[in-house]
JSON list of N, CA and C in Angstrom, two decimals:
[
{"chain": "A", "resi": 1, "resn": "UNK", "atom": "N", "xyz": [-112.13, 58.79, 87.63]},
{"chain": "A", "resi": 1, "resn": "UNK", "atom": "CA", "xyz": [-113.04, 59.09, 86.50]},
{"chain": "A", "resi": 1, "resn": "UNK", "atom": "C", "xyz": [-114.07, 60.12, 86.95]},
{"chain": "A", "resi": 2, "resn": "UNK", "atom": "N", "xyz": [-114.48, 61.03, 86.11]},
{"chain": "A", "resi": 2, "resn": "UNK", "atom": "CA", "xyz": [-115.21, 62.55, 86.63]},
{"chain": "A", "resi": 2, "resn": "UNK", "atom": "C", "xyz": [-116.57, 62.00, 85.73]},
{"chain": "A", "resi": 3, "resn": "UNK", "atom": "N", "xyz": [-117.92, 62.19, 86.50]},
{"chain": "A", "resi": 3, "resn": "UNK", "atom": "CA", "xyz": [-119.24, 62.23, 85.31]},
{"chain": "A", "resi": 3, "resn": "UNK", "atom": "C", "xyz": [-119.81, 63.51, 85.95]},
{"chain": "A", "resi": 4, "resn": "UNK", "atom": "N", "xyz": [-119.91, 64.10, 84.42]},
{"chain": "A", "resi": 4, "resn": "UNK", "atom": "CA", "xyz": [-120.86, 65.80, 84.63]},
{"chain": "A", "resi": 4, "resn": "UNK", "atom": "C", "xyz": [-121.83, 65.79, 84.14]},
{"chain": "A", "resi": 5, "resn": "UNK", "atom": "N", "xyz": [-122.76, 65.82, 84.61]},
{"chain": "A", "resi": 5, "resn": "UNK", "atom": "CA", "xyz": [-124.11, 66.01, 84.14]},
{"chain": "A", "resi": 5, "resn": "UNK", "atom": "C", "xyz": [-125.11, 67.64, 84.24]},
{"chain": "A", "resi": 6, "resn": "UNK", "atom": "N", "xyz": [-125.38, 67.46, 82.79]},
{"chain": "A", "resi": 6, "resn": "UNK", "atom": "CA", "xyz": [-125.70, 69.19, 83.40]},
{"chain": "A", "resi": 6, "resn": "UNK", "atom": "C", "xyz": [-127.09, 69.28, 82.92]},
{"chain": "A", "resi": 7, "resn": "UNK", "atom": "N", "xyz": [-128.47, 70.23, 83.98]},
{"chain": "A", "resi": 7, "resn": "UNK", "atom": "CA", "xyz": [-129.16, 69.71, 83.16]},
{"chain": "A", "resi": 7, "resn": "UNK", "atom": "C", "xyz": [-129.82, 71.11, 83.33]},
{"chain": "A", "resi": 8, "resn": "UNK", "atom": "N", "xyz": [-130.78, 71.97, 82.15]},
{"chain": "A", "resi": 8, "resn": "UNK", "atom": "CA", "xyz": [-130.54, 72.94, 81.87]},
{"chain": "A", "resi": 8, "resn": "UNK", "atom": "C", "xyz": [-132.48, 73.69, 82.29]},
{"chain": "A", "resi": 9, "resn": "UNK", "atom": "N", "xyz": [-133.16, 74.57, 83.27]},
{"chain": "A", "resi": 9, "resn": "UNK", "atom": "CA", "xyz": [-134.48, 74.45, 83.00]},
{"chain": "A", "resi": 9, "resn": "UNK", "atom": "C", "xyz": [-134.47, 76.51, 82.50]},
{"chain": "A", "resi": 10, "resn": "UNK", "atom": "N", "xyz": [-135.66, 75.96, 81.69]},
{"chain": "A", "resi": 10, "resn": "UNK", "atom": "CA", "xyz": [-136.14, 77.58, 81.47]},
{"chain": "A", "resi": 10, "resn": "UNK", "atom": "C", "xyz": [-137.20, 77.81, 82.32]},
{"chain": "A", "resi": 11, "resn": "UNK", "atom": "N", "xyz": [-137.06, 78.99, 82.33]},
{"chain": "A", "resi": 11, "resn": "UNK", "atom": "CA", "xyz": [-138.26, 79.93, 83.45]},
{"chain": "A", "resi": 11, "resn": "UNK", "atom": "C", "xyz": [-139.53, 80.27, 82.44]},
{"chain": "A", "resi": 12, "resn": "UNK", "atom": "N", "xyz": [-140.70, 80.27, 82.26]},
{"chain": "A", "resi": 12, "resn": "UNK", "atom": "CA", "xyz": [-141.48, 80.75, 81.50]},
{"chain": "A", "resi": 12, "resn": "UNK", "atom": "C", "xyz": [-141.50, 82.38, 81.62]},
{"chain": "A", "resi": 13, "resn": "UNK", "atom": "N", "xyz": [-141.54, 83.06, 80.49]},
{"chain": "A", "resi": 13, "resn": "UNK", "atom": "CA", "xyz": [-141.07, 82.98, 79.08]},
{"chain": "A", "resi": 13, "resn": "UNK", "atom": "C", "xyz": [-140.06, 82.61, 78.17]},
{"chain": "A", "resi": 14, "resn": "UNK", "atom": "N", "xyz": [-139.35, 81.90, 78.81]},
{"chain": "A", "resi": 14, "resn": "UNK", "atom": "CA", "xyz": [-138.16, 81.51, 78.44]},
{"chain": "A", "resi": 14, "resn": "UNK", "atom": "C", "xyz": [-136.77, 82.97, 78.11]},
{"chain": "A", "resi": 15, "resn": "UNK", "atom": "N", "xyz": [-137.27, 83.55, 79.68]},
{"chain": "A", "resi": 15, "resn": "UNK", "atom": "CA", "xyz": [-136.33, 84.37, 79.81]},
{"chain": "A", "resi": 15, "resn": "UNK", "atom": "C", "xyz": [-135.47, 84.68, 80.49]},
{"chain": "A", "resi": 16, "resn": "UNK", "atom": "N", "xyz": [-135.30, 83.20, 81.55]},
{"chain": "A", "resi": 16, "resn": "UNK", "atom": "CA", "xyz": [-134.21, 83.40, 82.10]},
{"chain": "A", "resi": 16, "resn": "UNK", "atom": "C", "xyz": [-134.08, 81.74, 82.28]},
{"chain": "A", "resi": 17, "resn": "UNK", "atom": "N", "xyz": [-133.19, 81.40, 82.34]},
{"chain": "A", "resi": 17, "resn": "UNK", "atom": "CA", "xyz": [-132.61, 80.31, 81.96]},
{"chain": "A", "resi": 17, "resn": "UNK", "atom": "C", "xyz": [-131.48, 79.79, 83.47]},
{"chain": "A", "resi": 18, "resn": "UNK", "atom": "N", "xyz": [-131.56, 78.70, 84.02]},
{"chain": "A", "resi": 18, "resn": "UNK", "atom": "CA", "xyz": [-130.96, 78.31, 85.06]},
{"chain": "A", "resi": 18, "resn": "UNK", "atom": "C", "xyz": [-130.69, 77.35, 84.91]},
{"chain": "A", "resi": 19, "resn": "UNK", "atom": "N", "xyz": [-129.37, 77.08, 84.45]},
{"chain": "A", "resi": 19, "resn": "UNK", "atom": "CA", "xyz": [-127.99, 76.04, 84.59]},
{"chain": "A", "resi": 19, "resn": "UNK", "atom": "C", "xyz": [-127.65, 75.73, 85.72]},
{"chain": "A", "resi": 20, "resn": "UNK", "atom": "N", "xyz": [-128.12, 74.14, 86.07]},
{"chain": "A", "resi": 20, "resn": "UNK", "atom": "CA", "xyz": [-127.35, 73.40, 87.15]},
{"chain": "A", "resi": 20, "resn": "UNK", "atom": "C", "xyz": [-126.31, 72.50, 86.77]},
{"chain": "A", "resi": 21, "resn": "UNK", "atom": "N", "xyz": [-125.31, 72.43, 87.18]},
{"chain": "A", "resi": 21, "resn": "UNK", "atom": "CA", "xyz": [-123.87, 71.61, 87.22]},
{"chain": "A", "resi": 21, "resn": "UNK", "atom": "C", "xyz": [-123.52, 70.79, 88.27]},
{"chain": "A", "resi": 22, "resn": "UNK", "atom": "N", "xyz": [-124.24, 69.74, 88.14]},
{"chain": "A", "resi": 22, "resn": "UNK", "atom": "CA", "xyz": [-123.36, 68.74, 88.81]},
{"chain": "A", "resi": 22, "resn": "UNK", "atom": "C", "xyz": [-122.11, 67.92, 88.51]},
{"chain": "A", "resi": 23, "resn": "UNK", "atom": "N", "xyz": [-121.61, 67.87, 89.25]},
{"chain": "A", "resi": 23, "resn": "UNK", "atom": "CA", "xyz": [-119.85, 67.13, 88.96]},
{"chain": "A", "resi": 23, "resn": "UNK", "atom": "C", "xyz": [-120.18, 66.20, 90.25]},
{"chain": "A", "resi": 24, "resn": "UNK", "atom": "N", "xyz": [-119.70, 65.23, 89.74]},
{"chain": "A", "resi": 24, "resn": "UNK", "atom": "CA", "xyz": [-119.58, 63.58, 90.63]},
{"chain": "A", "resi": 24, "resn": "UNK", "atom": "C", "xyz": [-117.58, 63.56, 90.70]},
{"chain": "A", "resi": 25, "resn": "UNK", "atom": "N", "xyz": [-116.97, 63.51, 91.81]},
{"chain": "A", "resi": 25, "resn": "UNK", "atom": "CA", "xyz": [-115.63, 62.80, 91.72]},
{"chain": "A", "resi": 25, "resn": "UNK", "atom": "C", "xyz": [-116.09, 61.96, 92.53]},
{"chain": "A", "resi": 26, "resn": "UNK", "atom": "N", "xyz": [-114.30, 61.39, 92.87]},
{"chain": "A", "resi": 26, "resn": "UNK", "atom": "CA", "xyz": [-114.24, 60.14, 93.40]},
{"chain": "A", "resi": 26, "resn": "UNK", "atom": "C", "xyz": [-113.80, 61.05, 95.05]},
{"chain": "A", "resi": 27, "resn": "UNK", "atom": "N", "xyz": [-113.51, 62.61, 95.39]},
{"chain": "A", "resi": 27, "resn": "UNK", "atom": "CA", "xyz": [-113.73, 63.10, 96.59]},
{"chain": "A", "resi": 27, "resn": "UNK", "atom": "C", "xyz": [-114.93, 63.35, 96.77]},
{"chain": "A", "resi": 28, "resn": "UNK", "atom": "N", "xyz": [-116.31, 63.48, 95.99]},
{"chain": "A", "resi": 28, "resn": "UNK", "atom": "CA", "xyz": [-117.53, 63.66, 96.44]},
{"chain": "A", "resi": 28, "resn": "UNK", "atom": "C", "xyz": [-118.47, 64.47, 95.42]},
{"chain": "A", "resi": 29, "resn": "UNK", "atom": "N", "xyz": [-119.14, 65.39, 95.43]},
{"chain": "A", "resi": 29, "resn": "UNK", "atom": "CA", "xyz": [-120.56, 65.79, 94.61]},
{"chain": "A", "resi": 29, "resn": "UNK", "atom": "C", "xyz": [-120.51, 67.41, 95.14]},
{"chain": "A", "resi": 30, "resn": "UNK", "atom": "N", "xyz": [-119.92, 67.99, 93.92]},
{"chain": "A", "resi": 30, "resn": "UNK", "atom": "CA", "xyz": [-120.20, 69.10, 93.85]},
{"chain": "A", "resi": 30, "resn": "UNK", "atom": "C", "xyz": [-121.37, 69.85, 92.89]},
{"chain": "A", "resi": 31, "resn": "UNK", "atom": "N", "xyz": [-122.16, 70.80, 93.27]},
{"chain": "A", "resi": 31, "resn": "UNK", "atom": "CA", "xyz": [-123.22, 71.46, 92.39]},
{"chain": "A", "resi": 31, "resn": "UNK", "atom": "C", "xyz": [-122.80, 73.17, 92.32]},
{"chain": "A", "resi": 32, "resn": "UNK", "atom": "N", "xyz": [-122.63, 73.35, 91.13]},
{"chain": "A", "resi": 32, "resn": "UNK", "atom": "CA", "xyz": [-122.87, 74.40, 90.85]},
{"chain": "A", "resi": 32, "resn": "UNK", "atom": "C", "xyz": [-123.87, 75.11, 90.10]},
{"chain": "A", "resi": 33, "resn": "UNK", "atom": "N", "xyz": [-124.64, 76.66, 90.66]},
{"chain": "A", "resi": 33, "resn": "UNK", "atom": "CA", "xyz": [-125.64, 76.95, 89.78]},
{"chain": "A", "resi": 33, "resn": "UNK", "atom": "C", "xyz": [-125.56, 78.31, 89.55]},
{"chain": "A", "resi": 34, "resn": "UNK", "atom": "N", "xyz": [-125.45, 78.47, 88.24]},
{"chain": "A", "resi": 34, "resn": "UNK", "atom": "CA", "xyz": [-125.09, 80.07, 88.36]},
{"chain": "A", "resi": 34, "resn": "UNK", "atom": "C", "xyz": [-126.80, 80.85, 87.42]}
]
């Protein structure tokens, strides 16, 4: 079973925007941040 949680922050002025991605498996905890 996979849980993704993604959780999203803005930069003030709300002009740049940084998406973190975490993924949980059952091999371990990957983060991605683009």
């Amino acid at each position: 079973m996979t849980a993704v949680s993604e959780t999203t922050t803005s930069t003030p002025p709300s002009t740049s925007t940084t998406v973190t991605l975490s993924e949980t498996t059952a091999s371990g905890t990957t983060t991605s941040t683009t």
